[in-house]
Tab-separated table of C-alpha atoms and ligand atoms in Angstrom:
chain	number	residue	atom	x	y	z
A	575	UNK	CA	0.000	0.000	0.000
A	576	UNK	CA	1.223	3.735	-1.252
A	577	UNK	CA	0.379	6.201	1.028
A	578	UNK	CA	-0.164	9.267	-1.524
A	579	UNK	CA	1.831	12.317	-0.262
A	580	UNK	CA	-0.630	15.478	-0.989
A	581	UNK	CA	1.234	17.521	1.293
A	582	UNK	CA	4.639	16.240	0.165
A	583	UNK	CA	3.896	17.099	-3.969
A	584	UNK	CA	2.505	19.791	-3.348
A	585	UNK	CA	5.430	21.359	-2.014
A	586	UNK	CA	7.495	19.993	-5.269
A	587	UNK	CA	4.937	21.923	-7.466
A	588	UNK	CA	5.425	25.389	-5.236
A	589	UNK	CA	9.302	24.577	-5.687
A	590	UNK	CA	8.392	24.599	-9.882
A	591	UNK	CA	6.111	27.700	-9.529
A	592	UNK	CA	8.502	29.595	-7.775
A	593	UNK	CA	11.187	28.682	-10.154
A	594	UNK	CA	8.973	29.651	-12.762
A	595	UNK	CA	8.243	32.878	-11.728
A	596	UNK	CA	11.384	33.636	-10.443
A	597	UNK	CA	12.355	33.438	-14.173
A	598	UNK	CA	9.660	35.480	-15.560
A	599	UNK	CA	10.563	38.267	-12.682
A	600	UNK	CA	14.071	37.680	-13.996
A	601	UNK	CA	12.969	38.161	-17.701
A	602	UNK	CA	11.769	41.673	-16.725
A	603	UNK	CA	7.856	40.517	-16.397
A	604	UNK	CA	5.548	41.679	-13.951
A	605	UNK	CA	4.793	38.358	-11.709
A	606	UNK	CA	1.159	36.663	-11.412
A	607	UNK	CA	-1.427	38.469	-9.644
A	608	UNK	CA	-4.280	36.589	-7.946
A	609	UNK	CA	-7.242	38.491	-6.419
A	610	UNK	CA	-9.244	37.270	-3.602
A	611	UNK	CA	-12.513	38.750	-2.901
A	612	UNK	CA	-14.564	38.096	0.277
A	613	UNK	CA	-17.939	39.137	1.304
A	614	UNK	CA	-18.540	38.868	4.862
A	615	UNK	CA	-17.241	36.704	7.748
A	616	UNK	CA	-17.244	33.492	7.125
A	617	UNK	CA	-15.268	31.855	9.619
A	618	UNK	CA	-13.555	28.483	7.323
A	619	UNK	CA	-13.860	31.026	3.927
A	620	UNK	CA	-11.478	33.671	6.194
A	621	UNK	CA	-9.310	30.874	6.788
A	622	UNK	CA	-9.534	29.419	2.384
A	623	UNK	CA	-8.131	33.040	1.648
A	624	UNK	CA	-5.677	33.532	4.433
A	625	UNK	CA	-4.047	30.386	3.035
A	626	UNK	CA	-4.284	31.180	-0.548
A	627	UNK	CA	-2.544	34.484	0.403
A	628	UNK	CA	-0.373	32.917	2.220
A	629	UNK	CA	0.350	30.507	-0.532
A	630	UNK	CA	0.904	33.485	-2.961
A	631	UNK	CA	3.623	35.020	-1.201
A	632	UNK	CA	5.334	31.402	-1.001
A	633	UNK	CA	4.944	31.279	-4.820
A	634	UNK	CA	6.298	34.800	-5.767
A	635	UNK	CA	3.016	35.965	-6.600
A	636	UNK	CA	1.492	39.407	-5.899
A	637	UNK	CA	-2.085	38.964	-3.729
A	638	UNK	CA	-4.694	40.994	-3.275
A	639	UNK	CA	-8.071	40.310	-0.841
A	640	UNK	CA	-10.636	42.278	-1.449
A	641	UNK	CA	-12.702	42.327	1.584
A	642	UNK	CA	-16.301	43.082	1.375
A	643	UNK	CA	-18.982	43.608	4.071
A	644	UNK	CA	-21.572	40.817	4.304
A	645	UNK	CA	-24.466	43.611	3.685
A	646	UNK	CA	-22.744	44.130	0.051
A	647	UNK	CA	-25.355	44.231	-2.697
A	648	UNK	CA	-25.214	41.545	-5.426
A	649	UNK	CA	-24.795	44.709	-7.781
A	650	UNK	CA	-21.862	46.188	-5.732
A	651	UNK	CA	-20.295	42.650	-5.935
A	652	UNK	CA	-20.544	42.781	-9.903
A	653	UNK	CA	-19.408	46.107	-10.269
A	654	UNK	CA	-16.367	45.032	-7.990
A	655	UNK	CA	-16.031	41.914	-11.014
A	656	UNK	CA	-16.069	44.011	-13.790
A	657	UNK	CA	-13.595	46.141	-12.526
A	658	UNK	CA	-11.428	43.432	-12.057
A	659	UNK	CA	-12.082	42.089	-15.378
A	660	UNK	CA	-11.076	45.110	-16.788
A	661	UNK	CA	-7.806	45.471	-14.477
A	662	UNK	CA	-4.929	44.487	-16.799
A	663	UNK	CA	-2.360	44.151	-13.463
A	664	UNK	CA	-4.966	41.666	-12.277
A	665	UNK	CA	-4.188	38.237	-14.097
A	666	UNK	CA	-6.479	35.823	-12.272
A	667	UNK	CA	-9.225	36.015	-9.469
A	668	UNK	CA	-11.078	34.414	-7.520
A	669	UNK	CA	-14.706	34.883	-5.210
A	670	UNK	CA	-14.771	32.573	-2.072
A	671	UNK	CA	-17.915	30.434	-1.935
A	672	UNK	CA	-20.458	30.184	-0.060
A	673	UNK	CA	-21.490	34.100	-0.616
A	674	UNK	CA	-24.556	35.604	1.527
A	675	UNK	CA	-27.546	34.391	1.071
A	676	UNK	CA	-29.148	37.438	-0.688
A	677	UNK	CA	-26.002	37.057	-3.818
A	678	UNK	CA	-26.956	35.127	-6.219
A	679	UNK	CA	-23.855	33.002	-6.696
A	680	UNK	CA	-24.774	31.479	-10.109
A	681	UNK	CA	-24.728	35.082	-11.722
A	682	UNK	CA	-21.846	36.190	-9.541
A	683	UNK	CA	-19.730	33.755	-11.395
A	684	UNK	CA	-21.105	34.232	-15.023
A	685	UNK	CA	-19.908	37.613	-14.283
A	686	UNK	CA	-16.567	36.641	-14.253
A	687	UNK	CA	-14.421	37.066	-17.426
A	688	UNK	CA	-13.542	33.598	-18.683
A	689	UNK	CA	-9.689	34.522	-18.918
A	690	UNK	CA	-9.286	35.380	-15.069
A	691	UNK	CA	-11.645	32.874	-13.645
A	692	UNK	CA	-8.382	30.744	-11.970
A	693	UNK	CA	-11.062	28.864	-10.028
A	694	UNK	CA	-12.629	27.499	-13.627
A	695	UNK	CA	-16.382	27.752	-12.350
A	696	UNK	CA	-17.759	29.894	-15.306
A	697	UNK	CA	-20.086	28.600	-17.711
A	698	UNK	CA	-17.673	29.265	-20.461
A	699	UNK	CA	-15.104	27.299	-18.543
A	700	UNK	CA	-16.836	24.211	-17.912
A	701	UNK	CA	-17.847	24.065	-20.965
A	702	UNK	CA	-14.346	24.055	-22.416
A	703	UNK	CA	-13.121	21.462	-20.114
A	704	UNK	CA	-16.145	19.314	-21.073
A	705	UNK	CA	-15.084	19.494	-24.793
A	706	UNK	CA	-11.888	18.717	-23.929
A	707	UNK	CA	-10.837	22.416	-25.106
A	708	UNK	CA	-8.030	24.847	-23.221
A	709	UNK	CA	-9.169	25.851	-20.094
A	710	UNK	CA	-8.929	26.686	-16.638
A	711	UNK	CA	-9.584	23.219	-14.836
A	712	UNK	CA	-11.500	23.103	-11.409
A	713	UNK	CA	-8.101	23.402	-8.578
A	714	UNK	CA	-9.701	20.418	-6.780
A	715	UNK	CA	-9.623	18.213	-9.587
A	716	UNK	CA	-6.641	19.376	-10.972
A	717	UNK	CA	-5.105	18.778	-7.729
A	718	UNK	CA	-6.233	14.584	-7.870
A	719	UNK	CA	-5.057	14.318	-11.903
A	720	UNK	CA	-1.656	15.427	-10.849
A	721	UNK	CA	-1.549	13.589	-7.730
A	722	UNK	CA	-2.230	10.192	-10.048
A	723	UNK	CA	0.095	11.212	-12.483
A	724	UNK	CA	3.022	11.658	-10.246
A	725	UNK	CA	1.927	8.366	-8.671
A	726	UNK	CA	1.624	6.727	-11.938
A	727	UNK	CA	-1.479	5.255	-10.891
A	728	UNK	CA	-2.965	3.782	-13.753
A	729	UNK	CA	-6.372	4.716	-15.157
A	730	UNK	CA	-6.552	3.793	-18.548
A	731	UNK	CA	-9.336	1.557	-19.097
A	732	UNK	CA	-9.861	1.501	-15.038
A	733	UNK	CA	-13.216	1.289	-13.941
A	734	UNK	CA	-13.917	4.424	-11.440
A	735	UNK	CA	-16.894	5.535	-9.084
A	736	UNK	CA	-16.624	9.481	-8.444
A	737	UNK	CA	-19.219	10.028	-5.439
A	738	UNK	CA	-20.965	12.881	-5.344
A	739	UNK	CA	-21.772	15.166	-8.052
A	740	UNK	CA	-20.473	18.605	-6.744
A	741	UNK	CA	-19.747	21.494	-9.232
A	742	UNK	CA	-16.908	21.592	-8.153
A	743	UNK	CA	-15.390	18.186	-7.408
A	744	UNK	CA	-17.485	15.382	-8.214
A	745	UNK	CA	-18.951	16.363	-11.691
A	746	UNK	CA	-15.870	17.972	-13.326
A	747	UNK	CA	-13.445	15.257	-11.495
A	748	UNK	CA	-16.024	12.272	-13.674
A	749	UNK	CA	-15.894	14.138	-16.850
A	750	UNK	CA	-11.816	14.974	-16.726
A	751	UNK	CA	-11.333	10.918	-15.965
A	752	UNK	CA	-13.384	9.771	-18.576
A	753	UNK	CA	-11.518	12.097	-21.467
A	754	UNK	CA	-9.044	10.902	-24.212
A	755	UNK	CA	-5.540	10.614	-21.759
A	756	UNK	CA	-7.023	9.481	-18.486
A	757	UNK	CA	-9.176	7.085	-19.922
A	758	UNK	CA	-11.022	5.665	-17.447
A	759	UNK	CA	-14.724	4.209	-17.395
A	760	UNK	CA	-16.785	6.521	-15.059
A	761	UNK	CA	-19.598	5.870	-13.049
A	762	UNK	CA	-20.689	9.028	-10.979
A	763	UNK	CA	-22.295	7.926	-7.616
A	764	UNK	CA	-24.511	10.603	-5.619
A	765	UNK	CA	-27.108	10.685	-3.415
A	766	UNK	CA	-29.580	8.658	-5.588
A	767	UNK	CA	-27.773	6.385	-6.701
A	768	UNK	CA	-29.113	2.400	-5.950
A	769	UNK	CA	-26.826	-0.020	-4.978
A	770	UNK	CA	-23.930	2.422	-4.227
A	771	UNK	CA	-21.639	0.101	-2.342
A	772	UNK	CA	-22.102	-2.171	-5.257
A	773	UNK	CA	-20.918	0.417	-7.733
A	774	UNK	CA	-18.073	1.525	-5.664
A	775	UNK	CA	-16.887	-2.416	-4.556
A	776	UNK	CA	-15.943	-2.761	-8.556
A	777	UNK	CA	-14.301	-0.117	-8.937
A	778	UNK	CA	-10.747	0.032	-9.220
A	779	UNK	CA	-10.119	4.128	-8.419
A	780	UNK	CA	-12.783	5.734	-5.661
A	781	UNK	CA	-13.116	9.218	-5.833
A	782	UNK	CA	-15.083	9.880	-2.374
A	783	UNK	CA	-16.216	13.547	-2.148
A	784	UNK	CA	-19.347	13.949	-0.229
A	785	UNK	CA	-18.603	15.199	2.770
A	786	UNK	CA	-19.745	12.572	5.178
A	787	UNK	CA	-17.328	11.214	7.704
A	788	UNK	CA	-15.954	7.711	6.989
A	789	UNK	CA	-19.059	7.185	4.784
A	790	UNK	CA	-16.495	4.462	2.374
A	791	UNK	CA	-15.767	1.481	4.301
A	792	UNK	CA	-13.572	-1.266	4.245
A	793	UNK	CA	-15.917	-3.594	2.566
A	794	UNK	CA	-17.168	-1.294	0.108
A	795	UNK	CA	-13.520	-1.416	-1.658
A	796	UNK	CA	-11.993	-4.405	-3.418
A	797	UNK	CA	-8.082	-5.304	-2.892
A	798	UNK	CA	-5.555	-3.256	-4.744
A	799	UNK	CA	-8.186	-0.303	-5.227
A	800	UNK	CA	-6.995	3.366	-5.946
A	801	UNK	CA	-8.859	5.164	-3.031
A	802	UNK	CA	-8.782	8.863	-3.075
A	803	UNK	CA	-10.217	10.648	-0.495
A	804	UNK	CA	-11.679	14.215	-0.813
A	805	UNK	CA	-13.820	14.792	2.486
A	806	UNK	CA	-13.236	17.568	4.517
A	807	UNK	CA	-15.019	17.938	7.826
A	808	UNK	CA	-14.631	19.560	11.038
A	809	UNK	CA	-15.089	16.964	14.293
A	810	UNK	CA	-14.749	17.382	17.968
A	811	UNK	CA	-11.843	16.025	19.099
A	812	UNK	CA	-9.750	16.002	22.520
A	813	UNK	CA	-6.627	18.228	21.700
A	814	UNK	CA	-5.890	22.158	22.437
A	815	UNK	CA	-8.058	23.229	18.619
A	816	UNK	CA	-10.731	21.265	20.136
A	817	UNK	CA	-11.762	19.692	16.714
A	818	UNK	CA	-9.505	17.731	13.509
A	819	UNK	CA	-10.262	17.198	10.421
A	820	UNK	CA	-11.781	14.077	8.620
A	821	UNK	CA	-12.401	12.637	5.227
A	822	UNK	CA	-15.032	10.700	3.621
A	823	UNK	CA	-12.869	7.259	4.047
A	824	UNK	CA	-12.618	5.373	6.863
A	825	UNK	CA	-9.289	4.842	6.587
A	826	UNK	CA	-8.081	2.068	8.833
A	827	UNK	CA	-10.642	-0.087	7.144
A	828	UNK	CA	-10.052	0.834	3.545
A	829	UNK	CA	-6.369	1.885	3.509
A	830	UNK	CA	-5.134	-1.665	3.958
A	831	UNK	CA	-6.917	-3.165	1.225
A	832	UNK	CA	-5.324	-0.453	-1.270
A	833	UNK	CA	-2.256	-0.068	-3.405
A	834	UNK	CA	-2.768	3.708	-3.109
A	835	UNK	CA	-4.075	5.974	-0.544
A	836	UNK	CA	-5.089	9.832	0.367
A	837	UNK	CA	-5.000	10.638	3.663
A	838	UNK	CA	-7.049	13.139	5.218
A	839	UNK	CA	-5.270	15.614	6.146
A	840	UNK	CA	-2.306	15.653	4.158
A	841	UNK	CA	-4.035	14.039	0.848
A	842	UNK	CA	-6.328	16.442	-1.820
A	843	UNK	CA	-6.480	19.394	0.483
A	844	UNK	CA	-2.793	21.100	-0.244
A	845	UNK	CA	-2.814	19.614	-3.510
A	846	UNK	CA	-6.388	21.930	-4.157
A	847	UNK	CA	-4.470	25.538	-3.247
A	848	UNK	CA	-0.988	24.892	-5.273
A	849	UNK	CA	-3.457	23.775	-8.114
A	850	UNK	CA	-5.057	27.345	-7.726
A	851	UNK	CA	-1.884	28.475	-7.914
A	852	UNK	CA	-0.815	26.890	-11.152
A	853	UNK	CA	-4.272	28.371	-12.908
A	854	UNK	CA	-3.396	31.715	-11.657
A	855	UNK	CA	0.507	31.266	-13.463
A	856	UNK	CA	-0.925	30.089	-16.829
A	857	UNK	CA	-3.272	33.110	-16.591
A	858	UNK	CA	-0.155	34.908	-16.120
A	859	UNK	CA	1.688	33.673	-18.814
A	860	UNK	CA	-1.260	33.979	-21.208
A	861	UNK	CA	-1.438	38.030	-20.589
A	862	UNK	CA	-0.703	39.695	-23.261
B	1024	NAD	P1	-21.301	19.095	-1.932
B	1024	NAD	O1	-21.342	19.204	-0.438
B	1024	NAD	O2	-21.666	20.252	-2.767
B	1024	NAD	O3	-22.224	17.900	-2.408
B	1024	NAD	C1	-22.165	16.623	-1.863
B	1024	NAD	C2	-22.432	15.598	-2.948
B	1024	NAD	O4	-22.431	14.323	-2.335
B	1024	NAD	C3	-23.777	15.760	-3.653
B	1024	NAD	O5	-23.565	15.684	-5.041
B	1024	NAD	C4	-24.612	14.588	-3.183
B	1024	NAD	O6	-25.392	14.007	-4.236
B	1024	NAD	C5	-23.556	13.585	-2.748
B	1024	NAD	N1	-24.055	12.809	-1.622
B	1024	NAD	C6	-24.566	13.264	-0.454
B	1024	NAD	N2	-24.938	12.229	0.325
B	1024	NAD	C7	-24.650	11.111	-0.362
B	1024	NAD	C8	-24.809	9.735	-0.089
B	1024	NAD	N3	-25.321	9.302	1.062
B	1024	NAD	N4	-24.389	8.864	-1.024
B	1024	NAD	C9	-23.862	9.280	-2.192
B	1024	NAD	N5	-23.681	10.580	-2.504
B	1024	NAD	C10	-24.074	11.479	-1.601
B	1024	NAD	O7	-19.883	18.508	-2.359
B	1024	NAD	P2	-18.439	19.176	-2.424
B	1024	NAD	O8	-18.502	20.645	-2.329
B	1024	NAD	O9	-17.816	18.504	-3.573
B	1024	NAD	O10	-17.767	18.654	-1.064
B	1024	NAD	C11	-17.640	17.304	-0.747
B	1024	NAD	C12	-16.622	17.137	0.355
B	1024	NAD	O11	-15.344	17.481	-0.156
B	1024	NAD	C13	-16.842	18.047	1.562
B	1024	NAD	O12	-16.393	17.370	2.720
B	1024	NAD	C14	-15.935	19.207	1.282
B	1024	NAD	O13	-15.533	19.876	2.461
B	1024	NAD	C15	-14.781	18.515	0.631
B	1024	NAD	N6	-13.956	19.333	-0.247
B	1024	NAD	C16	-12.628	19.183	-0.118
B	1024	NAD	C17	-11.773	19.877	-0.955
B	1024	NAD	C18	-10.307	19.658	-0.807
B	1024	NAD	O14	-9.538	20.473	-1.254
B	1024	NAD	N7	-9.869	18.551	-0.226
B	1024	NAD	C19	-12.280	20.744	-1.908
B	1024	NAD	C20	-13.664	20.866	-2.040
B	1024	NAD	C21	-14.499	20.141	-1.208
């Protein structure tokens, strides 16, 4: 059994970045700029963006969070898009989800200009990664791809159960598997799916991103499965924080019966900012 080292290659691939831009610095160019903007107070969003700006400076990147009070109107939130849109020192940004309740987050995003949407939510986006076309791809996803890749973990003609069907994870991560490259056979699992455990026992890569604790046990998996784990949830727990985080696996049932492994924390979580990251450097590189 591989443990897979999210934590561990994602530091290799801030090592590259930094490289990178250290050359395009070198070369006279202004280096990648990634915008942050957040509306309100959001306890776990304050802590998303405090890491991605933290992440930029480890990069080389300039960072800028826009901080917004949580009584800002959905049309002072689009003006605040356009004008980054239009901003040509602004290469990529971003808005941290979940926004109030009284934005409408659907038009928030179509709002943003395909070229600077680093995050790769926008209609326009999607729809390019769908067809297989250039594009910004979701960081989360990204994130697992590269993880497998530097694992050589074999997916061609694998057969894979993605569970749930996020925007974000679930969805994109199905299609992205299933294209010319990866090659995999996908079956996307979600709440209505019947005989889910059935699905996932055949599979030879799970792709567990729901978000309920432990939900994939150790007879749910068959031997020498490809388990990635994308759960990310807050529990008590008995040490000075007074909570830890958990994944969707239950991972001293499953991890033995695998030839590779995420662990939670440590897996898909570090590997989701540095891919956020990377998006925000092609952006860079693609400014004209
Ligand atoms: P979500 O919360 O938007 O949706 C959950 C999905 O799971 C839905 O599609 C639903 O159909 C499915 N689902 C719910 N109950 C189910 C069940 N009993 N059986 C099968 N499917 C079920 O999903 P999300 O935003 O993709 O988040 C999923 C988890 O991944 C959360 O724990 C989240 O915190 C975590 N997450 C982690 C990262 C990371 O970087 N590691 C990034 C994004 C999300």
């Amino acid at each position: 059994m591989t443990i897979i080292d999210g934590k561990l290659t994602a530091q290799q691939l801030r090592a590259e970045i930094a490289a990178e831009v250290a050359e395009m610095v070198a070369a006279g160019k202004a280096a990648p700029h990634l915008v942050a903007i957040l509306v309100g107070n959001d306890g776990a969003s304050q802590t998303y963006v405090a890491n991605k700006e933290k992440m930029c400076g480890e990069c080389g990147f300039r960072s800028t969070v826009l901080r917004l009070p949580a009584e800002t109107t959905e049309e002072e939130l689009l003006a605040r898009v356009e004008e980054l849109n239009n901003d040509p020192e602004v290469d990529g940004f971003i808005v941290q989800l979940p926004l109030p309740k009284h934005i409408d987050e659907q038009r928030v995003i179509e709002a943003i200009s395909p070229r600077k949407d680093v995050d790769g939510f926008t209609p326009i986006n999607v729809g390019a990664m769908v067809l297989g076309l250039e594009c910004f791809v979701p960081a989360t996803p990204a994130g697992i791809l590269e993880l497998l890749k530097r694992y050589n973990v074999p997916t061609s003609g694998k057969k894979c159960a993605v569970i749930g069907r996020s925007n974000i994870v679930g969805r994109p991560m199905s299609i992205l598997l299933s294209q010319k490259g990866w090659d995999a056979t996908v079956t996307l699992c979600h709440s209505r799916t019947a005989n889910l455990a059935e699905v996932v026992r055949e599979a030879d890569i799970v792709v567990a991103a729901l978000g309920i604790p432990g939900f994939v046990k150790g007879d749910m998996v068959k031997e020498g499965a490809t388990v990635i784990d994308v759960g990310i949830t807050r529990v008590a727990a008995d040490n000075a924080r007074g909570w830890r985080v958990v994944g969707d696996v239950d991972y001293d049932e499953v991890a033995p019966k695998c030839e590779y492994i995420t662990p939670v924390p440590g897996g898909v979580g570090p590997m989701t900012i540095i891919s956020l990251m990377k998006n925000t450097l092609i952006a860079a590189k693609r400014r004209k």
